Coordinates of C-alpha atoms in Angstrom, one line a residue:
Chain N
M1 CA 33.4 -10.6 50.0
D2 CA 31.7 -13.3 48.1
T3 CA 33.4 -13.9 44.9
A4 CA 32.3 -15.7 41.9
L5 CA 34.0 -17.0 38.8
I6 CA 32.9 -16.3 35.4
E7 CA 34.4 -18.9 33.2
N8 CA 34.5 -19.1 29.6
D9 CA 35.6 -22.3 28.0
G10 CA 36.6 -20.6 24.8
A11 CA 33.8 -22.3 22.9
G12 CA 31.1 -19.9 23.8
W13 CA 29.4 -21.1 26.9
V14 CA 30.3 -19.5 30.2
L15 CA 30.3 -21.0 33.6
L16 CA 29.3 -18.6 36.4
Y17 CA 30.4 -19.6 39.9
G18 CA 29.0 -18.1 43.0
L19 CA 31.2 -19.2 45.7
N20 CA 34.7 -18.7 47.1
F21 CA 37.1 -21.2 45.7
A22 CA 40.3 -21.8 47.6
D23 CA 41.9 -23.0 44.4
S24 CA 40.4 -22.3 41.1
S25 CA 43.4 -23.4 39.1
E26 CA 41.7 -26.4 37.8
Y27 CA 39.4 -24.1 36.0
L28 CA 41.8 -21.4 35.1
S29 CA 43.6 -23.7 32.6
R30 CA 40.4 -23.8 30.5
F31 CA 38.3 -20.8 31.6
K32 CA 38.9 -17.1 32.0
V33 CA 37.9 -15.8 35.4
A34 CA 36.0 -12.8 36.7
H35 CA 34.4 -12.1 40.1
L36 CA 30.9 -11.5 41.1
N37 CA 30.3 -9.1 44.0
P38 CA 27.1 -8.4 45.8
A39 CA 26.4 -4.7 45.5
E40 CA 23.7 -3.6 47.9
D41 CA 20.9 -5.8 46.6
D42 CA 22.4 -6.4 43.3
F43 CA 25.5 -8.0 41.8
V44 CA 28.1 -6.7 39.5
L45 CA 30.7 -8.5 37.5
I46 CA 34.1 -7.2 38.0
E47 CA 37.7 -8.2 37.2
G48 CA 40.2 -8.0 39.9
E49 CA 40.3 -5.3 42.5
N50 CA 40.1 -2.4 40.1
G51 CA 38.0 -3.8 37.3
A52 CA 35.1 -2.1 35.7
A53 CA 31.6 -3.1 36.8
L54 CA 29.0 -4.7 34.6
P55 CA 25.6 -4.8 36.2
F56 CA 24.2 -7.5 34.0
P57 CA 25.4 -10.9 32.8
P58 CA 25.8 -12.0 29.2
Q59 CA 23.3 -14.5 27.9
N60 CA 25.6 -17.3 27.1
I61 CA 26.1 -18.6 30.6
L62 CA 25.7 -22.3 31.0
A63 CA 25.3 -22.8 34.8
L64 CA 25.7 -21.2 38.1
V65 CA 27.5 -23.1 40.7
S66 CA 26.9 -21.9 44.3
A67 CA 27.6 -23.2 47.7
T68 CA 26.9 -20.0 49.5
A69 CA 23.8 -18.2 50.9
A70 CA 24.1 -15.8 48.0
G71 CA 22.7 -18.5 45.6
A72 CA 19.2 -17.3 45.8
E73 CA 20.2 -13.7 45.2
L74 CA 22.3 -14.8 42.3
A75 CA 19.4 -16.6 40.8
A76 CA 17.2 -13.5 41.1
W77 CA 20.0 -11.5 39.5
C78 CA 20.1 -13.9 36.6
A79 CA 16.3 -14.0 36.3
E80 CA 16.3 -10.2 36.0
A81 CA 18.3 -10.6 32.9
R82 CA 16.0 -13.5 31.8
L83 CA 19.0 -15.8 32.2
E84 CA 17.4 -19.2 32.8
I85 CA 20.3 -21.4 34.0
P86 CA 20.6 -24.2 36.6
I87 CA 22.0 -23.3 40.0
V88 CA 24.0 -26.4 41.2
P89 CA 26.3 -27.1 44.1
H90 CA 30.0 -27.6 43.4
T91 CA 31.3 -31.2 43.0
P92 CA 34.7 -32.4 42.1
H93 CA 33.7 -33.7 38.7
L94 CA 31.6 -30.7 37.8
P95 CA 34.1 -29.0 35.5
A96 CA 34.3 -32.0 33.3
L97 CA 30.6 -32.4 33.3
L98 CA 30.0 -28.8 32.4
A99 CA 32.7 -28.9 29.8
A100 CA 31.0 -31.8 28.1
M101 CA 27.6 -30.1 28.2
S102 CA 29.2 -27.0 26.9
G103 CA 30.7 -28.8 24.0
R104 CA 27.4 -30.4 23.0
L105 CA 25.5 -27.2 23.4
C106 CA 28.0 -25.4 21.3
Q107 CA 27.7 -28.0 18.6
A108 CA 23.9 -27.7 18.7
A109 CA 24.1 -23.9 18.6
G110 CA 26.4 -24.2 15.5
Q111 CA 23.9 -26.4 13.7
T112 CA 21.0 -24.1 14.7
S113 CA 22.8 -21.0 13.5
Q114 CA 23.6 -22.7 10.2
L115 CA 20.0 -23.7 9.7
M116 CA 19.0 -20.1 10.5
L117 CA 21.4 -18.8 7.9
R118 CA 20.0 -21.2 5.4
L119 CA 16.5 -20.1 6.3
A120 CA 17.5 -16.4 5.9
E121 CA 18.9 -17.4 2.5
L122 CA 15.6 -19.0 1.5
R123 CA 13.7 -15.9 2.7
A124 CA 15.9 -13.7 0.5
I125 CA 15.4 -16.0 -2.5
H126 CA 11.6 -16.0 -1.9
E127 CA 11.7 -12.2 -1.8
E128 CA 13.6 -12.1 -5.0
T129 CA 11.2 -14.6 -6.6
Q130 CA 8.3 -12.4 -5.6
N131 CA 9.9 -9.4 -7.1
S132 CA 10.8 -11.2 -10.3
Y133 CA 7.2 -12.5 -10.6
N134 CA 5.8 -9.1 -10.1
A135 CA 8.1 -7.6 -12.7
L136 CA 7.4 -10.4 -15.2
R137 CA 3.6 -10.2 -14.6
N138 CA 3.6 -6.4 -15.2
Y139 CA 5.8 -6.7 -18.3
V140 CA 3.7 -9.5 -19.8
S141 CA 0.5 -7.7 -19.1
E142 CA 1.7 -4.3 -20.4
N143 CA 3.3 -5.8 -23.6
G144 CA 0.5 -7.9 -24.6
F145 CA 2.0 -11.4 -24.4
A146 CA -0.8 -12.5 -22.1
P147 CA -3.8 -10.6 -23.4
P148 CA -7.1 -11.2 -21.7
R149 CA -8.7 -14.3 -23.1
L150 CA -12.4 -15.1 -23.4
G151 CA -13.5 -17.1 -20.4
F152 CA -17.2 -17.7 -20.8
I153 CA -20.0 -16.7 -23.2
N154 CA -23.7 -16.9 -22.7
A155 CA -24.9 -16.2 -26.2
P156 CA -27.9 -14.0 -26.8
D157 CA -31.1 -15.7 -27.8
I158 CA -31.6 -13.4 -30.8
D159 CA -33.9 -15.8 -32.7
G160 CA -36.1 -16.0 -29.6
G161 CA -36.1 -12.2 -29.3
A162 CA -35.4 -12.5 -25.6
T163 CA -34.6 -9.1 -24.1
L164 CA -35.2 -7.3 -20.8
P165 CA -38.5 -5.6 -20.4
E166 CA -38.6 -1.9 -21.4
T167 CA -39.6 -1.0 -17.9
V168 CA -36.8 -2.8 -16.1
T169 CA -35.3 -0.8 -13.2
Q170 CA -32.9 -3.4 -11.6
L171 CA -31.3 -6.6 -12.5
V172 CA -29.0 -9.0 -10.6
Q173 CA -26.9 -11.5 -12.5
P174 CA -24.3 -13.9 -11.0
L175 CA -21.4 -14.7 -13.2
P176 CA -20.1 -18.3 -13.4
V177 CA -16.4 -17.4 -13.1
D178 CA -13.9 -16.5 -10.4
L179 CA -13.5 -12.8 -9.6
R180 CA -9.8 -13.6 -9.1
S181 CA -9.0 -13.6 -12.7
L182 CA -12.0 -11.7 -14.2
C183 CA -10.8 -8.7 -16.2
G184 CA -13.8 -7.7 -18.2
F185 CA -17.3 -8.6 -19.4
A186 CA -19.7 -7.6 -22.1
L187 CA -23.4 -7.3 -22.3
H188 CA -25.4 -7.6 -25.5
L189 CA -27.8 -4.8 -26.6
Q190 CA -30.2 -6.2 -29.1
A191 CA -31.7 -3.1 -30.7
P192 CA -30.7 0.6 -30.8
L193 CA -32.4 2.9 -28.3
P194 CA -34.9 5.4 -29.8
R195 CA -33.4 9.0 -29.9
F196 CA -35.9 10.2 -27.3
S197 CA -34.9 7.6 -24.7
E198 CA -33.1 9.2 -21.9
G199 CA -31.3 7.9 -18.8
Y200 CA -28.2 6.3 -17.2
L201 CA -27.2 2.7 -16.9
H202 CA -25.4 2.0 -13.6
V203 CA -23.4 -1.2 -13.5
E204 CA -21.7 -2.6 -10.4
L205 CA -19.6 -5.7 -10.1
R206 CA -20.0 -7.0 -6.5
A207 CA -18.8 -10.1 -4.6
A208 CA -21.5 -12.5 -3.6
E209 CA -19.6 -13.3 -0.4
D210 CA -19.7 -9.8 1.1
D211 CA -21.6 -7.7 -1.4
A212 CA -18.6 -5.4 -1.7
V213 CA -18.5 -3.3 -4.8
H214 CA -15.3 -4.1 -6.8
H215 CA -16.0 -2.1 -10.0
A216 CA -18.6 0.3 -11.2
W217 CA -19.6 1.9 -14.5
H218 CA -22.1 4.7 -15.4
V219 CA -23.1 5.0 -19.0
H220 CA -25.5 7.4 -20.6
Y221 CA -28.2 5.8 -22.7
G222 CA -27.1 7.9 -25.6
K223 CA -23.7 6.0 -25.6
L224 CA -25.2 2.6 -25.9
T225 CA -25.0 1.0 -29.3
P226 CA -26.4 -2.3 -30.5
G227 CA -24.1 -5.4 -30.2
W228 CA -21.7 -6.3 -27.5
I229 CA -20.8 -3.6 -25.0
T230 CA -17.6 -4.2 -23.2
F231 CA -16.9 -3.2 -19.6
A232 CA -13.3 -3.4 -18.7
F233 CA -11.1 -3.2 -15.6
E234 CA -7.8 -1.5 -15.2
Q235 CA -6.6 -4.4 -13.2
A236 CA -7.6 -8.0 -13.4
G237 CA -9.5 -9.5 -10.5
Q238 CA -8.3 -9.8 -6.9
F239 CA -5.9 -12.1 -5.1
W240 CA -8.7 -14.0 -3.4
R241 CA -11.5 -16.2 -4.6
K242 CA -14.9 -14.6 -4.8
T243 CA -18.0 -15.0 -6.8
P244 CA -18.8 -12.0 -9.0
V245 CA -22.3 -10.7 -9.3
L246 CA -23.5 -8.0 -11.7
H247 CA -25.9 -5.4 -10.4
L248 CA -27.6 -3.3 -13.1
R249 CA -29.7 -0.3 -12.3
F250 CA -31.6 1.6 -15.0
E251 CA -32.2 5.2 -14.2
T252 CA -34.6 5.8 -17.0
A253 CA -35.9 9.3 -17.4
V254 CA -37.7 8.7 -20.7
D255 CA -38.7 5.1 -21.7
P256 CA -37.7 2.7 -22.9
A257 CA -34.7 1.2 -21.0
P258 CA -32.0 -0.4 -23.1
L259 CA -33.1 -3.8 -24.5
F260 CA -30.3 -6.0 -23.3
S261 CA -30.4 -9.5 -24.6
L262 CA -31.1 -12.6 -22.6
G263 CA -29.7 -16.0 -23.2
A264 CA -31.4 -19.3 -23.8
P265 CA -33.5 -20.7 -20.9
Q266 CA -31.5 -21.8 -18.0
L267 CA -31.8 -25.1 -16.1
R268 CA -29.9 -23.9 -13.0
A269 CA -31.9 -21.5 -10.8
D270 CA -28.8 -20.0 -9.3
K271 CA -27.6 -18.8 -12.7
V272 CA -30.7 -16.9 -13.9
A273 CA -31.1 -13.2 -13.8
V274 CA -33.3 -11.6 -11.1
I275 CA -35.2 -8.8 -12.8
D276 CA -36.8 -6.3 -10.5
G277 CA -36.7 -8.8 -7.7
I278 CA -38.2 -11.7 -9.6
A279 CA -36.1 -14.6 -10.7
G280 CA -36.8 -15.4 -14.4
T281 CA -35.8 -18.5 -16.4
R282 CA -33.0 -17.0 -18.4
S283 CA -29.6 -15.4 -17.8
L284 CA -28.4 -12.2 -19.2
A285 CA -26.4 -12.6 -22.3
F286 CA -22.8 -11.9 -21.5
K287 CA -19.2 -12.6 -22.2
T288 CA -16.4 -12.7 -19.6
W289 CA -12.7 -12.3 -20.1
Q290 CA -9.9 -13.6 -17.9
S291 CA -6.3 -12.6 -17.3
I292 CA -3.5 -13.1 -14.8
P293 CA -4.9 -12.1 -11.4
G294 CA -3.8 -8.6 -10.4
A295 CA -2.4 -7.8 -13.9
P296 CA -2.8 -4.2 -15.0
L297 CA -4.8 -3.9 -18.3
T298 CA -5.0 -1.5 -21.1
V299 CA -8.5 -0.3 -21.7
S300 CA -9.2 0.4 -25.4
N301 CA -11.5 2.9 -26.9
Q302 CA -14.0 0.2 -27.6
M303 CA -14.4 -0.6 -23.9
W304 CA -16.1 1.2 -21.0
P305 CA -13.5 1.8 -18.3
A306 CA -14.5 1.2 -14.8
I307 CA -14.8 4.4 -12.7
R308 CA -12.5 4.7 -9.7
L309 CA -14.2 4.0 -6.4
D310 CA -13.0 5.1 -3.0
Q311 CA -14.3 4.0 0.3
R312 CA -17.3 6.3 0.0
Q313 CA -18.1 5.3 -3.6
I314 CA -17.4 8.8 -4.8
S315 CA -16.9 8.6 -8.6
Q316 CA -16.5 10.9 -11.5
I317 CA -18.3 11.1 -14.8
E318 CA -17.1 12.9 -17.8
I319 CA -19.6 14.3 -20.3
V320 CA -18.0 13.7 -23.7
I321 CA -18.4 16.6 -26.1
D322 CA -18.8 15.0 -29.4
E323 CA -21.4 14.6 -32.2
D324 CA -23.6 12.6 -29.9
L325 CA -23.9 15.3 -27.3
K326 CA -27.4 16.3 -26.7
Y327 CA -27.8 20.1 -26.2
L328 CA -30.6 22.6 -26.7
N329 CA -30.9 26.4 -27.1
V330 CA -33.2 28.4 -25.0
P331 CA -36.4 28.9 -27.0
G332 CA -36.5 32.4 -28.4
Q333 CA -32.9 33.3 -27.7
A334 CA -31.7 32.8 -31.2
E335 CA -34.5 34.9 -32.5
L336 CA -33.7 37.6 -30.0
V337 CA -30.0 38.0 -31.0
G338 CA -30.3 37.0 -34.6
F339 CA -28.2 33.7 -34.7
D340 CA -27.8 30.5 -32.8
L341 CA -25.7 31.2 -29.7
V342 CA -24.9 27.5 -29.2
T343 CA -22.6 25.7 -31.7
L344 CA -21.2 22.2 -31.3
L345 CA -17.6 22.1 -32.5
A346 CA -17.5 18.3 -32.8
N347 CA -14.1 18.1 -34.4
Q348 CA -12.6 20.1 -31.6
N349 CA -14.7 18.4 -28.9
R350 CA -15.9 21.8 -27.7
L351 CA -19.3 23.4 -27.2
Q352 CA -19.4 27.1 -28.0
V353 CA -21.8 29.3 -26.2
H354 CA -21.5 32.7 -27.8
P355 CA -22.1 35.7 -25.5
F356 CA -24.2 38.6 -26.6
E357 CA -24.9 42.1 -25.3
N358 CA -27.5 42.3 -22.5
V359 CA -28.3 38.6 -22.4
V360 CA -26.9 35.5 -20.6
S361 CA -26.3 32.9 -23.3
V362 CA -27.5 29.4 -22.3
A363 CA -26.8 25.9 -23.6
R364 CA -29.0 23.3 -21.9
L365 CA -27.8 19.7 -21.7
P366 CA -31.0 17.9 -20.8
R367 CA -30.8 15.4 -18.0
A368 CA -27.0 15.4 -18.1
I369 CA -26.7 15.4 -14.3
P370 CA -27.5 12.0 -12.8
A371 CA -28.9 11.6 -9.3
G372 CA -26.2 11.7 -6.7
A373 CA -24.0 14.4 -8.4
S374 CA -22.5 16.8 -5.9
L375 CA -19.7 18.6 -7.8
L376 CA -19.8 19.9 -11.4
S377 CA -16.8 21.3 -13.1
A378 CA -16.2 22.7 -16.6
E379 CA -13.0 23.8 -18.3
V380 CA -13.5 26.8 -20.4
E381 CA -11.6 29.0 -22.9
T382 CA -12.3 31.8 -25.3
G383 CA -11.0 30.7 -28.7
H384 CA -10.3 34.0 -30.5
E385 CA -7.6 36.5 -29.8
N386 CA -9.9 39.4 -30.7
A387 CA -12.6 38.5 -28.3
G388 CA -13.3 40.6 -25.2
R389 CA -13.3 39.3 -21.7
I390 CA -16.1 36.8 -21.2
E391 CA -17.6 35.4 -18.0
Y392 CA -18.5 31.7 -17.7
A393 CA -20.8 29.9 -15.3
I394 CA -22.6 26.5 -15.0
A395 CA -25.9 25.7 -13.4
A396 CA -28.1 22.7 -12.4
L397 CA -31.8 22.9 -13.0
P398 CA -34.7 20.5 -12.5
P399 CA -35.9 19.5 -16.0
E400 CA -39.4 20.6 -15.3
D401 CA -38.2 24.2 -14.8
A402 CA -36.4 24.4 -18.1
R403 CA -39.3 26.1 -19.7
N404 CA -39.0 28.9 -17.2
I405 CA -35.6 30.1 -18.6
S406 CA -36.3 33.5 -20.1
E407 CA -35.1 34.6 -23.6
T408 CA -32.5 36.9 -21.9
G409 CA -31.2 34.0 -19.9
D410 CA -32.7 34.7 -16.6
L411 CA -32.9 31.4 -14.6
P412 CA -35.7 30.3 -12.4
A413 CA -35.2 30.3 -8.6
S414 CA -34.7 26.5 -8.5
A415 CA -31.4 26.7 -10.4
Q416 CA -28.2 26.3 -8.5
I417 CA -25.6 28.4 -10.2
S418 CA -21.8 28.7 -9.9
D419 CA -19.8 31.9 -9.5
W420 CA -19.0 33.7 -12.7
L421 CA -15.4 33.4 -13.9
A422 CA -14.1 36.2 -16.2
L423 CA -11.4 35.2 -18.6
P424 CA -9.4 37.0 -21.4
P425 CA -8.9 35.1 -24.7
F426 CA -6.9 31.9 -24.7
T427 CA -6.8 31.6 -21.0
R428 CA -8.0 28.2 -19.7
G429 CA -10.1 28.3 -16.6
T430 CA -12.3 26.0 -14.5
V431 CA -15.8 26.8 -13.3
L432 CA -16.9 24.8 -10.3
L433 CA -20.4 24.3 -8.9
R434 CA -20.6 22.5 -5.6
L435 CA -24.2 21.6 -5.1
G436 CA -25.6 22.4 -1.6
R437 CA -26.7 18.8 -1.5
P438 CA -26.4 16.0 -4.1
V439 CA -29.2 16.2 -6.6
R440 CA -31.9 13.6 -5.9
A441 CA -33.1 13.1 -9.5
T442 CA -31.6 13.7 -12.9
A443 CA -31.2 17.4 -13.6
D444 CA -30.4 19.5 -16.6
L445 CA -26.9 21.1 -16.9
L446 CA -26.8 24.7 -18.1
L447 CA -23.7 26.2 -19.6
L448 CA -23.7 30.0 -19.3
T449 CA -21.7 32.9 -20.8
R450 CA -22.0 36.6 -20.7
L451 CA -19.9 39.7 -21.6
V452 CA -17.9 41.5 -19.0
E453 CA -19.4 45.0 -18.8
G454 CA -18.0 47.3 -21.5
E455 CA -16.9 44.4 -23.8
N456 CA -18.6 43.6 -27.1
S457 CA -19.6 40.3 -28.5
V458 CA -17.4 40.3 -31.6
Y459 CA -15.5 37.0 -31.9
G460 CA -17.1 35.8 -28.7
W461 CA -16.0 32.3 -29.2
A462 CA -16.7 31.2 -25.6
Q463 CA -16.1 27.5 -25.5
F464 CA -16.6 24.7 -23.0
V465 CA -13.7 22.2 -23.3
R466 CA -14.3 19.6 -20.7
I467 CA -17.3 18.9 -18.4
S468 CA -17.2 16.4 -15.5
L469 CA -19.3 15.5 -12.6
K470 CA -18.4 14.0 -9.2
G471 CA -20.8 12.4 -6.8
Q472 CA -22.1 9.3 -5.0
F473 CA -23.8 7.7 -7.9
T474 CA -24.2 4.1 -6.8
Chain B
M1 CA 31.5 7.4 17.1
A2 CA 34.9 8.9 17.8
P3 CA 37.5 6.3 18.4
D4 CA 39.0 8.3 21.3
T5 CA 35.6 8.4 23.0
V6 CA 35.4 4.6 22.8
T7 CA 38.8 3.9 24.1
A8 CA 38.4 6.2 27.0
A9 CA 35.9 4.1 28.7
A10 CA 36.8 0.7 30.0
P11 CA 39.8 -0.8 31.7
S12 CA 40.3 -4.4 31.0
L13 CA 37.6 -6.6 32.4
V14 CA 35.2 -9.3 32.3
A15 CA 36.5 -12.4 31.1
A16 CA 33.0 -13.7 30.6
C17 CA 33.0 -12.1 27.2
G18 CA 35.5 -11.8 24.5
A19 CA 37.3 -15.2 24.6
G20 CA 40.5 -13.3 24.7
R21 CA 40.0 -11.2 21.6
A22 CA 40.9 -7.5 21.4
P23 CA 38.6 -6.2 18.6
R24 CA 38.8 -2.7 17.2
L25 CA 35.1 -2.5 16.3
A26 CA 31.8 -3.3 18.0
I27 CA 28.7 -3.7 15.9
V28 CA 25.8 -3.1 18.2
I29 CA 22.5 -4.6 17.1
P30 CA 19.4 -3.9 19.2
V31 CA 16.7 -6.5 18.5
Y32 CA 13.0 -6.0 19.0
K33 CA 10.4 -8.0 17.1
H34 CA 12.7 -8.8 14.2
S35 CA 13.3 -12.4 14.9
V36 CA 13.2 -13.3 11.2
L37 CA 15.3 -10.5 9.7
V38 CA 17.8 -10.3 12.5
T39 CA 19.5 -13.5 11.2
E40 CA 20.6 -11.6 8.1
A41 CA 21.7 -8.7 10.2
I42 CA 23.8 -11.0 12.4
A43 CA 25.2 -12.9 9.4
S44 CA 26.3 -9.7 7.8
A45 CA 27.8 -8.4 11.1
L46 CA 29.5 -11.7 11.7
H47 CA 31.1 -11.5 8.2
E48 CA 32.2 -7.9 8.9
A49 CA 33.5 -8.9 12.4
R50 CA 35.8 -11.4 10.7
L51 CA 37.0 -9.1 8.1
A52 CA 37.4 -6.0 10.2
D53 CA 38.5 -7.3 13.6
G54 CA 35.2 -6.7 15.2
V55 CA 32.6 -8.1 17.5
A56 CA 28.8 -8.1 17.1
I57 CA 26.9 -7.2 20.3
L58 CA 23.3 -8.4 20.2
V59 CA 21.0 -6.6 22.5
N60 CA 17.6 -8.2 23.0
D61 CA 15.4 -5.2 23.9
G62 CA 12.9 -7.2 25.9
C63 CA 11.5 -8.7 22.7
P64 CA 8.4 -10.8 23.5
Y65 CA 9.1 -13.4 20.8
P66 CA 11.0 -16.4 22.0
E67 CA 12.5 -16.9 18.5
T68 CA 14.5 -13.7 19.0
H69 CA 16.2 -15.1 22.0
A70 CA 16.8 -18.4 20.3
V71 CA 18.4 -16.8 17.3
C72 CA 20.6 -14.6 19.3
Q73 CA 21.5 -17.3 21.8
A74 CA 22.5 -19.7 19.0
F75 CA 24.8 -17.2 17.3
A76 CA 26.4 -16.1 20.5
S77 CA 27.1 -19.7 21.5
A78 CA 28.2 -20.8 18.0
E79 CA 30.5 -17.8 17.5
P80 CA 32.3 -17.1 20.8
G81 CA 34.3 -13.9 20.7
L82 CA 32.6 -12.7 17.5
V83 CA 29.0 -12.5 18.8
E84 CA 28.0 -11.4 22.2
Y85 CA 24.4 -11.4 23.5
I86 CA 22.8 -9.5 26.3
F87 CA 19.2 -9.1 27.4
T88 CA 17.5 -6.0 28.7
R89 CA 14.0 -5.0 29.7
N90 CA 12.3 -3.2 26.9
G91 CA 13.5 0.4 27.0
G92 CA 13.4 1.5 23.4
L93 CA 16.0 1.6 20.6
S94 CA 18.3 4.2 22.1
A95 CA 18.4 2.6 25.6
A96 CA 19.2 -0.7 24.0
R97 CA 22.0 0.8 21.9
N98 CA 23.4 2.5 25.0
R99 CA 23.3 -0.8 26.9
G100 CA 25.1 -2.5 24.1
I101 CA 27.7 0.2 23.9
R102 CA 28.2 0.0 27.6
Y103 CA 28.7 -3.7 27.5
A104 CA 31.1 -3.5 24.6
L105 CA 33.2 -0.8 26.3
A106 CA 33.3 -2.9 29.5
C107 CA 34.3 -6.1 27.7
Y108 CA 36.6 -4.8 25.1
P109 CA 39.0 -2.0 26.1
S110 CA 40.6 -2.4 22.8
L111 CA 37.7 -0.9 21.0
E112 CA 38.3 2.0 18.6
A113 CA 34.9 2.4 17.0
V114 CA 31.2 1.4 17.4
Y115 CA 28.8 0.8 14.6
L116 CA 25.0 0.8 15.2
L117 CA 23.1 -1.6 13.0
D118 CA 19.4 -2.1 13.0
A119 CA 18.0 -5.6 13.2
D120 CA 16.2 -5.3 9.9
N121 CA 19.3 -3.9 8.1
R122 CA 22.4 -5.7 6.9
L123 CA 25.9 -4.6 6.1
G124 CA 27.4 -4.7 2.7
A125 CA 30.5 -6.9 2.4
G126 CA 33.6 -5.0 3.4
A127 CA 31.7 -2.0 4.6
M128 CA 33.2 -2.0 8.1
R129 CA 36.7 -2.5 6.8
R130 CA 36.3 0.4 4.5
A131 CA 34.8 2.5 7.3
L132 CA 37.7 1.8 9.6
A133 CA 40.1 2.6 6.8
V134 CA 38.4 6.0 6.4
L135 CA 38.7 6.6 10.1
D136 CA 42.3 5.7 10.1
E137 CA 43.3 7.6 7.0
T138 CA 41.4 10.8 7.6
G139 CA 41.4 11.0 11.4
A140 CA 37.7 11.6 11.3
D141 CA 35.7 11.0 14.4
W142 CA 32.8 9.4 12.7
V143 CA 31.7 8.0 9.4
Y144 CA 28.4 7.0 8.0
P145 CA 27.5 4.8 5.0
N146 CA 25.3 5.0 2.0
I147 CA 22.2 2.8 2.0
D148 CA 20.6 0.6 -0.5
K149 CA 17.0 -0.4 -0.1
F150 CA 16.1 -4.1 -0.4
G151 CA 13.0 -6.2 0.2
L152 CA 9.7 -6.5 -1.7
E153 CA 9.4 -3.9 -4.4
W154 CA 6.2 -1.8 -4.8
N155 CA 4.3 -2.9 -7.8
G156 CA 1.4 -0.6 -8.0
D157 CA -1.8 -0.2 -6.0
F158 CA -3.0 -3.5 -4.6
S159 CA -5.5 -2.0 -2.3
A160 CA -9.1 -2.9 -2.8
P161 CA -11.0 -0.6 -5.1

């Protein structure tokens, strides 16, 4: 039997011997001993005659000393365990030599492990620092100690009367700031829009480097008031440096488009606005605000919050029911039933569409559905306890077909209508209309009510509480 | 693991490991691609090994990173008798644990308990001493700890819009 010695000098490194020693006492004083046996094509470590087998070596072996033919097999056995150690012949002074090597290596290993512990400590400190920074940043942002500050202003050239043309459809304006800390901007509207003007302003903030859309807004022309109009983010910037570029698209149904102000003539060509594909001589008038990159922000009522974008650019628009809501009755319907069926309850932010016997009551919101809408929803509720059960529905209709709605509320074939939802009083429900395909052009939104068969119209306070649209608007 | 299960295994052997110690507890740490965090796992296990008469068994589960080997090698050499280090071909977490347990049983017939620690975890100070005390006092076969999460905290949605 070939035997081997596994020797441990007590300091961590092991000497593995692969030969028969007549006298191993010179090692035994310093090393513990085990034997190595060839087992078929493998080796096992055993102790004594009855020791347990261990088919793999530990990693802290310093050297293999072999004077037998088994040296190559031992080397393969070690290699199997990725044990890269020298295989050397036995010499009289080898123990002292290996002991010296062992001592030095142990010393080096001790220093290395101490450095690794120090590195681990630094890693933990770094982790804590990051956590503390995040906590501090959130606290400061949420509590207003570091409110957004004005970063840049390109003042409107009001004396020069510089505005966009009324027929503008698209505009591209680079912003001279870093997207990293940008947290909001404002555009200047020089004059109020006429009441008959109709359309949507679509604003996108993109990065010049990759054209990725970082934020988007959709604003109905009816909501645009003269002066600075602020567009805000829920979170400041990004953690990498990019160049922000504003893309404005005017979906104008009835002229004119909003008269956004331009600044003074620009000397730098890369700063001017590109209007409908043509570079002008002026920049859009704008302000920008900056904050701590990544900081969450509070969007006030005076700002336009960015819509949420997912990978497909699906976004949601809410139609605000207030005194500015544009709605129409169906011509002749009021005369037919003897009173106006549609009433705006502005103080409650509700639109009431009173049902009546043998008719479908209709409120028409002209051009309320922008191109790209694919899902419409309305929360509804009957606001009087003595009302009967009332059915609710919503519909989308091309504006040119609005005149084909009959006095009794029959809709033209081009209308896409939801299912009817029957509700008792004071029960909130949601009516959904999933359009077969997104509308290609701006459409009218119809809010419909009717009585459940057998009910009467007394106290028919059928009210639309909340209206929202989802779609791919950009 | 039940203490009687552990002690049933190995007769005395292999002087290559152990440096003459007769520990009660083996903390088996399989390592695969955690060459950074494993230092903290080893440091905590080392501390517990000193406190609770234990030994840490590092099992390199065929990790392709040379740093993993370097870290384990350094600790095994710097702390003889307290840290053991073996290598195995990648076989997964369970296989690596089993190999570590097998090695521990072969090397240390004195073992009464085995604790399995992941390379990206660390032990609280005194945890092993308390665990052994529970085993001693109650006669239970096994005991498990509570955990605390550490690391970077989640601070909201940082994904691109």
